[in-house]
């Protein structure tokens, strides 16, 4: 059985599509990683894992315990094609490409995917209304669920690192705000002192004028 890439019906062999047989596995990292099929599969795997890490990890667990339970004989090819085609287009056309985040880079690096392709896939899967995410998860799990696990774990590690870094940045910002407030207070006090000195100068000038007047009377 085959799952098409490119929008053709299952087993249709449409020239515009790619057919990946279920169960063939994925080449080890560094082996065949440049093939179109492998690039697309890994990008979709990373993007799906980032969008739903809990389900991705559960599918990976099921694959270890009962491989037959994750095989999805019926996948909505039209919905799957939404993300597959977006990734495939990004391979040759960077026009309007979505931004690459640290999460995309982390997940991509864990399974030998392209971060740019992961970002393209994620932009589609993030839209929960198009129904592509469940199809992508089922498709990747049917071929190699370990891709989902490795990408999901890498993404979660990146998220945790970001959570650790955020409080530190907040503390620094708070200290800067406090210092700015103190500087502002000092500026106000200096301005007040300047005003008092000016007033004293004015009074001294007046006194000097009166003394001069008395001395010359």
CSV table of C-alpha atoms in Angstrom, one decimal:
chain,number,residue,atom,x,y,z
A,1,UNK,CA,0.0,0.0,0.0
A,2,UNK,CA,1.2,3.5,-0.7
A,3,UNK,CA,0.4,6.9,0.7
A,4,UNK,CA,0.7,9.6,-2.0
A,5,UNK,CA,2.6,12.9,-1.7
A,6,UNK,CA,1.3,15.5,-4.1
A,7,UNK,CA,-2.4,15.0,-3.9
A,8,UNK,CA,-3.0,11.9,-6.0
A,9,UNK,CA,-5.2,9.1,-4.8
A,10,UNK,CA,-3.6,6.2,-2.9
A,11,UNK,CA,-1.8,4.0,-5.3
A,12,UNK,CA,-2.6,6.1,-8.3
A,13,UNK,CA,1.0,6.6,-9.3
A,14,UNK,CA,0.2,10.1,-10.5
A,15,UNK,CA,3.3,11.6,-12.1
A,16,UNK,CA,3.1,14.8,-10.0
A,17,UNK,CA,3.0,12.8,-6.8
A,18,UNK,CA,5.4,10.7,-4.7
A,19,UNK,CA,4.5,7.3,-3.4
A,20,UNK,CA,6.1,6.1,-0.2
A,21,UNK,CA,5.2,2.5,0.7
A,22,UNK,CA,4.1,2.0,4.3
A,23,UNK,CA,6.6,0.2,6.4
A,24,UNK,CA,9.7,0.8,4.3
A,25,UNK,CA,11.3,2.8,7.0
A,26,UNK,CA,13.4,5.9,6.6
A,27,UNK,CA,17.1,6.0,5.7
A,28,UNK,CA,19.3,6.5,8.7
A,29,UNK,CA,20.5,10.0,9.3
A,30,UNK,CA,23.2,10.9,6.7
A,31,UNK,CA,22.0,8.2,4.3
A,32,UNK,CA,19.8,9.3,1.5
A,33,UNK,CA,18.8,12.4,3.4
A,34,UNK,CA,18.9,14.5,0.2
A,35,UNK,CA,16.1,12.6,-1.6
A,36,UNK,CA,12.9,14.6,-2.2
A,37,UNK,CA,10.8,12.0,-0.4
A,38,UNK,CA,13.0,11.9,2.7
A,39,UNK,CA,13.3,15.7,2.9
A,40,UNK,CA,9.5,16.1,2.7
A,41,UNK,CA,8.8,13.2,5.2
A,42,UNK,CA,11.2,14.6,7.8
A,43,UNK,CA,10.0,18.1,7.5
A,44,UNK,CA,6.4,17.0,7.9
A,45,UNK,CA,7.4,14.9,10.9
A,46,UNK,CA,9.1,17.7,12.6
A,47,UNK,CA,6.3,20.2,12.0
A,48,UNK,CA,3.7,17.8,13.2
A,49,UNK,CA,5.7,16.9,16.3
A,50,UNK,CA,6.0,20.6,17.2
A,51,UNK,CA,2.3,21.2,16.7
A,52,UNK,CA,1.2,18.2,18.8
A,53,UNK,CA,4.1,16.8,20.8
A,54,UNK,CA,1.9,14.8,23.2
A,55,UNK,CA,0.2,12.9,20.4
A,56,UNK,CA,3.5,12.5,18.6
A,57,UNK,CA,5.1,10.9,21.6
A,58,UNK,CA,2.1,8.7,22.2
A,59,UNK,CA,2.2,7.4,18.6
A,60,UNK,CA,5.9,6.7,19.0
A,61,UNK,CA,5.2,4.7,22.2
A,62,UNK,CA,2.5,2.7,20.5
A,63,UNK,CA,4.9,2.0,17.6
A,64,UNK,CA,7.4,0.4,20.0
A,65,UNK,CA,4.7,-1.6,21.9
A,66,UNK,CA,2.5,-2.6,19.0
A,67,UNK,CA,3.8,-1.5,15.6
A,68,UNK,CA,0.6,-2.6,13.9
A,69,UNK,CA,-1.5,-0.2,16.0
A,70,UNK,CA,0.0,2.9,14.3
A,71,UNK,CA,-0.5,1.9,10.7
A,72,UNK,CA,-3.2,4.1,9.2
A,73,UNK,CA,-4.6,2.3,6.1
A,74,UNK,CA,-6.9,5.2,5.4
A,75,UNK,CA,-5.5,8.7,5.3
A,76,UNK,CA,-7.3,11.6,3.7
A,77,UNK,CA,-4.9,12.3,0.8
A,78,UNK,CA,-6.4,15.7,0.1
A,79,UNK,CA,-5.8,17.0,3.7
A,80,UNK,CA,-2.3,15.4,3.8
A,81,UNK,CA,-1.5,17.1,0.5
A,82,UNK,CA,-2.0,20.5,2.0
A,83,UNK,CA,1.1,20.2,4.1
A,84,UNK,CA,3.1,17.9,1.8
A,85,UNK,CA,2.6,20.3,-1.2
A,86,UNK,CA,3.6,23.3,1.0
A,87,UNK,CA,6.8,21.6,2.0
A,88,UNK,CA,7.5,20.5,-1.6
A,89,UNK,CA,7.0,24.0,-2.9
A,90,UNK,CA,9.3,25.5,-0.3
A,91,UNK,CA,12.1,23.2,-1.6
A,92,UNK,CA,12.3,25.2,-4.8
A,93,UNK,CA,10.6,28.4,-4.1
A,94,UNK,CA,11.4,30.6,-1.1
A,95,UNK,CA,8.9,33.3,-2.0
A,96,UNK,CA,6.8,34.4,1.0
A,97,UNK,CA,8.5,31.7,3.1
A,98,UNK,CA,7.6,31.8,6.8
A,99,UNK,CA,10.1,32.7,9.4
A,100,UNK,CA,12.3,30.0,10.9
A,101,UNK,CA,12.1,29.8,14.7
A,102,UNK,CA,14.4,28.2,17.3
A,103,UNK,CA,11.8,25.4,17.6
A,104,UNK,CA,12.0,24.7,13.9
A,105,UNK,CA,15.7,24.6,14.0
A,106,UNK,CA,15.8,22.3,17.1
A,107,UNK,CA,13.3,19.8,15.7
A,108,UNK,CA,14.8,19.8,12.3
A,109,UNK,CA,18.3,19.2,13.7
A,110,UNK,CA,17.1,16.2,15.7
A,111,UNK,CA,16.0,14.3,12.6
A,112,UNK,CA,18.1,15.7,9.8
A,113,UNK,CA,15.4,17.8,8.3
A,114,UNK,CA,15.6,21.3,6.8
A,115,UNK,CA,14.5,24.0,9.2
A,116,UNK,CA,13.1,26.0,6.3
A,117,UNK,CA,11.0,23.1,5.2
A,118,UNK,CA,9.8,22.5,8.7
A,119,UNK,CA,8.7,26.1,9.0
A,120,UNK,CA,6.8,25.7,5.7
A,121,UNK,CA,5.0,22.6,7.0
A,122,UNK,CA,4.3,24.2,10.4
A,123,UNK,CA,2.6,27.2,8.8
A,124,UNK,CA,0.0,24.8,7.4
A,125,UNK,CA,-0.3,22.5,10.4
A,126,UNK,CA,-0.8,25.4,12.7
A,127,UNK,CA,-4.2,26.0,11.1
A,128,UNK,CA,-6.4,23.5,13.0
A,129,UNK,CA,-9.3,24.2,10.7
A,130,UNK,CA,-7.8,22.5,7.6
A,131,UNK,CA,-7.6,19.0,9.2
A,132,UNK,CA,-4.1,18.4,8.0
A,133,UNK,CA,-2.4,17.8,11.4
A,134,UNK,CA,-4.1,14.4,12.3
A,135,UNK,CA,-3.3,13.2,8.7
A,136,UNK,CA,0.3,14.2,9.0
A,137,UNK,CA,0.8,12.5,12.3
A,138,UNK,CA,-0.9,9.3,11.1
A,139,UNK,CA,1.2,9.4,7.9
A,140,UNK,CA,4.5,9.8,9.5
A,141,UNK,CA,3.7,7.3,12.3
A,142,UNK,CA,2.8,4.7,9.6
A,143,UNK,CA,6.3,5.1,8.1
A,144,UNK,CA,8.6,5.8,11.0
A,145,UNK,CA,7.2,7.0,14.3
A,146,UNK,CA,10.7,7.5,15.8
A,147,UNK,CA,10.9,10.7,13.7
A,148,UNK,CA,7.9,12.1,15.6
A,149,UNK,CA,9.5,11.1,19.0
A,150,UNK,CA,12.9,12.6,18.3
A,151,UNK,CA,11.5,15.8,16.9
A,152,UNK,CA,8.9,16.2,19.7
A,153,UNK,CA,11.6,15.7,22.4
A,154,UNK,CA,13.9,18.2,20.7
A,155,UNK,CA,11.1,20.8,20.5
A,156,UNK,CA,10.2,20.3,24.2
A,157,UNK,CA,13.8,20.7,25.2
A,158,UNK,CA,14.0,23.9,23.3
A,159,UNK,CA,10.8,25.2,24.9
A,160,UNK,CA,12.1,24.4,28.4
A,161,UNK,CA,15.3,26.2,27.6
A,162,UNK,CA,13.3,29.2,26.5
A,163,UNK,CA,11.3,29.1,29.7
A,164,UNK,CA,14.5,29.1,31.8
A,165,UNK,CA,15.9,32.0,29.8
A,166,UNK,CA,12.7,34.1,30.1
A,167,UNK,CA,12.8,34.7,33.9
A,168,UNK,CA,16.5,35.8,33.7
A,169,UNK,CA,15.6,38.3,31.0
A,170,UNK,CA,12.7,39.5,33.1
A,171,UNK,CA,15.0,40.0,36.1
A,172,UNK,CA,17.4,42.0,34.0
A,173,UNK,CA,14.6,44.1,32.6
A,174,UNK,CA,13.2,44.7,36.1
A,175,UNK,CA,16.5,45.9,37.4
A,176,UNK,CA,16.9,48.2,34.4
A,177,UNK,CA,13.4,49.6,35.1
A,178,UNK,CA,14.4,50.1,38.8
A,179,UNK,CA,17.6,51.9,37.8
A,180,UNK,CA,15.7,54.1,35.4
A,181,UNK,CA,13.3,55.0,38.1
A,182,UNK,CA,16.1,55.8,40.5
A,183,UNK,CA,17.8,57.9,37.9
A,184,UNK,CA,14.6,59.7,37.3
A,185,UNK,CA,14.2,60.4,41.0
A,186,UNK,CA,17.7,61.8,41.2
A,187,UNK,CA,17.1,64.0,38.2
A,188,UNK,CA,14.0,65.4,39.9
A,189,UNK,CA,16.0,66.1,43.1
A,190,UNK,CA,18.8,67.8,41.1
A,191,UNK,CA,16.3,69.9,39.3
A,192,UNK,CA,14.8,70.9,42.7
A,193,UNK,CA,18.2,71.8,44.1
A,194,UNK,CA,18.9,73.9,41.0
A,195,UNK,CA,15.7,75.8,41.5
A,196,UNK,CA,16.6,76.4,45.2
A,197,UNK,CA,20.1,77.6,44.3
A,198,UNK,CA,18.6,79.9,41.7
A,199,UNK,CA,16.2,81.3,44.3
A,200,UNK,CA,19.1,81.8,46.8
A,201,UNK,CA,21.1,83.6,44.1
A,202,UNK,CA,18.2,85.9,43.5
A,203,UNK,CA,17.8,86.7,47.2
A,204,UNK,CA,21.5,87.3,47.6
A,205,UNK,CA,21.4,89.7,44.7
A,206,UNK,CA,18.6,91.6,46.3
A,207,UNK,CA,20.4,91.7,49.6
A,208,UNK,CA,23.6,93.0,48.0
A,209,UNK,CA,21.5,95.7,46.3
A,210,UNK,CA,20.0,96.8,49.6
A,211,UNK,CA,23.4,96.8,51.3
A,212,UNK,CA,24.8,98.9,48.5
A,213,UNK,CA,21.9,101.3,48.8
A,214,UNK,CA,22.4,101.6,52.5
A,215,UNK,CA,26.1,102.2,52.2
A,216,UNK,CA,25.6,105.0,49.7
A,217,UNK,CA,22.7,106.8,51.5
